[in-house]
Amino acid sequence: MIVQPEVDPMTMRRTIGRFATGVAVVTTEHDGVPHGMTVNSLTSVSLEPPLLLVCLTTGARTTDAVVGEGRFAVNVLSARQEEIAMRFARRGSDHFEGLSLEYGEHSVPVVPDALAHLECTVERHFEAGDHVVVFGHVRHTCDRPGAPLAFLGGRFGDLAERGSEPVHWFF
Ligand SMILES: Cc1cc2nc3c(=O)[nH]c(=O)nc-3n(C[C@H](O)[C@H](O)[C@H](O)COP(=O)(O)O)c2cc1C
């Protein structure tokens, strides 16, 4: 049997980084303390029931808080919220310092002025490699129009409108 050498983490990060994504912040509150982290591993899973997933670093404060609390919000960032993305990506800092806290319908903290909020309960979670895959059952949503923050090749950017109509079978 030929043993394939493992793809190293830097190669994995660089190569998967060619896949353009949006940027979101996962927020929750556990034992009275708000937590949040920037993510781009967000994926829609199911429409009926409405399910999504995010992959959160094992042992990160927000991961433990989301699993411990059993609920969280996904805040989809706008192109004007790069500073928010950087703030919630800093390890070991108080991510909410100086931010005015707002709460969603299900009493989870949410990021003001985000393009969308999806409030979820944790449907299930399991460890995969060095991350915890968290499935969220979406309980409440709100959204507004605007340009999303994009992430590609380790850089933030925005998506220029191309003027075409939304794909009709999708919306
Ligand atoms: C654009 C971007 C996307 C990220 N996506 C993820 C992700 O999907 N999952 C994850 O665990 N960390 C991701 N991170 C790293 C976390 O935001 C970072 O480790 C954060 O500080 C963890 O916060 P905590 O220690 O308070 O939990 C991302 C960072 C950036 C800048």
Tab-separated table of C-alpha atoms and ligand atoms in Angstrom:
chain	number	residue	atom	x	y	z
A	1	MET	CA	0.000	0.000	0.000
A	2	ILE	CA	1.330	3.464	-0.905
A	3	VAL	CA	1.088	5.875	2.018
A	4	GLN	CA	0.251	9.355	0.754
A	5	PRO	CA	2.142	12.141	2.562
A	6	GLU	CA	-0.195	14.430	4.512
A	7	VAL	CA	-0.911	17.845	2.957
A	8	ASP	CA	0.693	20.340	5.384
A	9	PRO	CA	-1.436	23.029	7.137
A	10	MET	CA	0.035	25.995	5.200
A	11	THR	CA	-0.625	24.294	1.855
A	12	MET	CA	-4.156	23.425	2.974
A	13	ARG	CA	-4.802	27.003	4.126
A	14	ARG	CA	-3.387	28.541	0.923
A	15	THR	CA	-5.195	26.175	-1.429
A	16	ILE	CA	-8.625	26.237	0.229
A	17	GLY	CA	-8.126	30.028	0.412
A	18	ARG	CA	-8.724	30.108	-3.367
A	19	PHE	CA	-12.363	29.403	-2.531
A	20	ALA	CA	-13.993	32.823	-2.071
A	21	THR	CA	-16.361	33.138	0.884
A	22	GLY	CA	-18.344	35.693	2.794
A	23	VAL	CA	-17.414	36.563	6.373
A	24	ALA	CA	-19.555	36.178	9.490
A	25	VAL	CA	-19.197	36.482	13.251
A	26	VAL	CA	-20.560	33.713	15.483
A	27	THR	CA	-21.795	35.192	18.774
A	28	THR	CA	-23.211	33.761	21.967
A	29	GLU	CA	-23.434	34.490	25.684
A	30	HIS	CA	-22.464	31.931	28.294
A	31	ASP	CA	-22.561	32.416	32.089
A	32	GLY	CA	-23.334	36.091	31.461
A	33	VAL	CA	-20.207	36.640	29.307
A	34	PRO	CA	-20.541	37.498	25.588
A	35	HIS	CA	-18.288	35.640	23.136
A	36	GLY	CA	-17.717	35.940	19.412
A	37	MET	CA	-15.394	34.832	16.652
A	38	THR	CA	-14.965	35.615	12.980
A	39	VAL	CA	-15.729	32.648	10.699
A	40	ASN	CA	-15.826	31.839	7.018
A	41	SER	CA	-16.597	28.119	7.393
A	42	LEU	CA	-20.332	28.882	7.252
A	43	THR	CA	-22.491	26.646	5.054
A	44	SER	CA	-26.205	26.266	4.522
A	45	VAL	CA	-27.127	22.597	5.098
A	46	SER	CA	-30.914	22.210	4.793
A	47	LEU	CA	-34.018	24.311	4.088
A	48	GLU	CA	-36.598	22.010	5.754
A	49	PRO	CA	-35.711	22.068	8.545
A	50	PRO	CA	-33.521	25.178	8.266
A	51	LEU	CA	-30.016	24.018	9.198
A	52	LEU	CA	-26.567	25.549	8.803
A	53	LEU	CA	-23.106	24.544	9.947
A	54	VAL	CA	-19.950	26.277	11.126
A	55	CYS	CA	-16.561	24.739	11.967
A	56	LEU	CA	-15.079	26.181	15.174
A	57	THR	CA	-11.528	25.658	16.493
A	58	THR	CA	-11.459	23.038	19.250
A	59	GLY	CA	-10.826	24.693	22.607
A	60	ALA	CA	-11.458	28.291	21.458
A	61	ARG	CA	-13.466	30.345	23.955
A	62	THR	CA	-16.350	30.875	21.561
A	63	THR	CA	-16.480	27.176	20.672
A	64	ASP	CA	-16.803	26.160	24.313
A	65	ALA	CA	-19.394	28.879	24.930
A	66	VAL	CA	-21.518	27.881	21.893
A	67	VAL	CA	-21.502	24.205	22.861
A	68	GLY	CA	-22.062	25.020	26.553
A	69	GLU	CA	-24.922	27.448	25.915
A	70	GLY	CA	-26.592	25.451	23.137
A	71	ARG	CA	-27.442	28.525	21.085
A	72	PHE	CA	-25.688	31.141	19.003
A	73	ALA	CA	-26.167	33.768	16.318
A	74	VAL	CA	-24.520	34.036	12.909
A	75	ASN	CA	-23.936	37.678	11.920
A	76	VAL	CA	-23.218	38.075	8.189
A	77	LEU	CA	-20.868	41.051	7.789
A	78	SER	CA	-21.244	43.861	5.281
A	79	ALA	CA	-18.410	45.219	3.135
A	80	ARG	CA	-18.132	48.088	5.641
A	81	GLN	CA	-17.414	45.773	8.580
A	82	GLU	CA	-13.820	44.693	7.936
A	83	GLU	CA	-12.822	46.224	11.279
A	84	ILE	CA	-15.432	44.013	13.000
A	85	ALA	CA	-14.012	40.947	11.205
A	86	MET	CA	-10.496	41.808	12.438
A	87	ARG	CA	-11.710	42.572	15.962
A	88	PHE	CA	-13.422	39.171	16.341
A	89	ALA	CA	-10.428	37.320	14.861
A	90	ARG	CA	-7.948	38.551	17.509
A	91	ARG	CA	-7.027	35.773	19.860
A	92	GLY	CA	-7.216	36.380	23.569
A	93	SER	CA	-8.795	39.842	23.448
A	94	ASP	CA	-12.120	41.102	24.777
A	95	HIS	CA	-13.887	41.143	21.448
A	96	PHE	CA	-16.834	43.175	22.724
A	97	GLU	CA	-14.831	45.955	24.426
A	98	GLY	CA	-16.279	49.335	23.433
A	99	LEU	CA	-19.070	47.771	21.346
A	100	SER	CA	-22.662	48.557	22.261
A	101	LEU	CA	-24.329	45.191	22.853
A	102	GLU	CA	-27.578	44.369	21.108
A	103	TYR	CA	-29.618	41.209	21.629
A	104	GLY	CA	-31.668	39.181	19.159
A	105	GLU	CA	-35.121	37.642	19.568
A	106	HIS	CA	-33.590	34.648	21.381
A	107	SER	CA	-31.458	36.674	23.788
A	108	VAL	CA	-28.112	36.076	22.070
A	109	PRO	CA	-25.821	39.075	21.456
A	110	VAL	CA	-25.795	40.210	17.828
A	111	VAL	CA	-23.457	42.482	15.846
A	112	PRO	CA	-25.198	45.809	15.065
A	113	ASP	CA	-25.540	46.740	11.365
A	114	ALA	CA	-24.731	43.223	10.084
A	115	LEU	CA	-26.327	42.265	6.747
A	116	ALA	CA	-28.115	39.329	8.338
A	117	HIS	CA	-28.673	37.661	11.684
A	118	LEU	CA	-29.506	33.955	11.944
A	119	GLU	CA	-30.272	32.896	15.509
A	120	CYS	CA	-29.788	29.171	16.073
A	121	THR	CA	-30.012	26.411	18.629
A	122	VAL	CA	-27.273	23.771	18.501
A	123	GLU	CA	-28.807	20.755	16.721
A	124	ARG	CA	-25.705	18.597	17.080
A	125	HIS	CA	-21.930	18.915	17.139
A	126	PHE	CA	-18.949	16.643	16.669
A	127	GLU	CA	-15.170	16.891	16.524
A	128	ALA	CA	-13.477	16.622	13.134
A	129	GLY	CA	-9.684	17.027	13.198
A	130	ASP	CA	-8.819	20.225	15.070
A	131	HIS	CA	-12.317	21.748	14.741
A	132	VAL	CA	-15.800	21.148	16.122
A	133	VAL	CA	-18.511	21.007	13.458
A	134	VAL	CA	-21.603	22.721	14.888
A	135	PHE	CA	-24.995	22.276	13.222
A	136	GLY	CA	-27.385	25.108	13.996
A	137	HIS	CA	-31.176	24.890	13.741
A	138	VAL	CA	-32.158	28.381	12.573
A	139	ARG	CA	-34.921	29.763	14.829
A	140	HIS	CA	-35.090	33.399	13.740
A	141	THR	CA	-33.664	35.476	10.907
A	142	CYS	CA	-33.486	39.060	9.759
A	143	ASP	CA	-31.635	40.555	6.821
A	144	ARG	CA	-31.253	43.737	4.851
A	145	PRO	CA	-29.817	44.633	1.446
A	146	GLY	CA	-26.180	45.663	1.092
A	147	ALA	CA	-22.788	44.522	-0.175
A	148	PRO	CA	-21.265	41.594	1.743
A	149	LEU	CA	-17.697	41.407	3.039
A	150	ALA	CA	-15.734	38.840	1.015
A	151	PHE	CA	-12.594	36.834	1.849
A	152	LEU	CA	-10.214	35.388	-0.736
A	153	GLY	CA	-6.550	34.408	-0.578
A	154	GLY	CA	-6.190	35.721	2.971
A	155	ARG	CA	-7.550	39.189	2.080
A	156	PHE	CA	-10.816	40.968	2.660
A	157	GLY	CA	-12.617	42.515	-0.280
A	158	ASP	CA	-16.055	43.284	-1.558
A	159	LEU	CA	-18.153	41.970	-4.391
A	160	ALA	CA	-18.871	44.385	-7.199
A	161	GLU	CA	-22.452	44.242	-8.434
A	162	ARG	CA	-22.424	42.810	-11.955
A	163	GLY	CA	-25.845	44.077	-12.879
A	164	SER	CA	-27.381	40.709	-13.753
A	165	GLU	CA	-30.728	39.624	-12.295
A	166	PRO	CA	-30.724	37.236	-9.305
A	167	VAL	CA	-30.769	33.600	-10.448
A	168	HIS	CA	-34.540	33.069	-10.699
A	169	TRP	CA	-34.650	29.497	-9.393
A	170	PHE	CA	-32.735	30.498	-6.295
A	171	PHE	CA	-34.736	33.463	-5.013
B	1	LIG	C1	-11.614	35.686	7.658
B	1	LIG	C2	-11.447	34.769	8.845
B	1	LIG	C3	-12.169	33.605	8.912
B	1	LIG	C4	-12.047	32.732	10.001
B	1	LIG	N1	-12.798	31.597	10.028
B	1	LIG	C5	-12.732	30.776	11.091
B	1	LIG	C6	-13.584	29.630	11.150
B	1	LIG	O1	-14.379	29.356	10.247
B	1	LIG	N2	-13.479	28.843	12.255
B	1	LIG	C7	-12.608	29.131	13.291
B	1	LIG	O2	-12.569	28.369	14.244
B	1	LIG	N3	-11.805	30.213	13.275
B	1	LIG	C8	-11.847	31.047	12.201
B	1	LIG	N4	-11.075	32.171	12.172
B	1	LIG	C9	-10.186	32.452	13.328
B	1	LIG	C10	-10.974	32.986	14.562
B	1	LIG	O3	-11.725	34.136	14.212
B	1	LIG	C11	-10.011	33.364	15.727
B	1	LIG	O4	-9.269	32.233	16.093
B	1	LIG	C12	-10.723	33.949	16.947
B	1	LIG	O5	-9.822	34.778	17.639
B	1	LIG	C13	-11.202	32.954	17.972
B	1	LIG	O6	-11.823	33.689	19.036
B	1	LIG	P1	-11.949	33.087	20.534
B	1	LIG	O7	-10.585	32.648	20.935
B	1	LIG	O8	-12.491	34.187	21.365
B	1	LIG	O9	-12.933	31.982	20.489
B	1	LIG	C14	-11.164	33.045	11.083
B	1	LIG	C15	-10.443	34.244	11.027
B	1	LIG	C16	-10.585	35.102	9.923
B	1	LIG	C17	-9.810	36.391	9.902
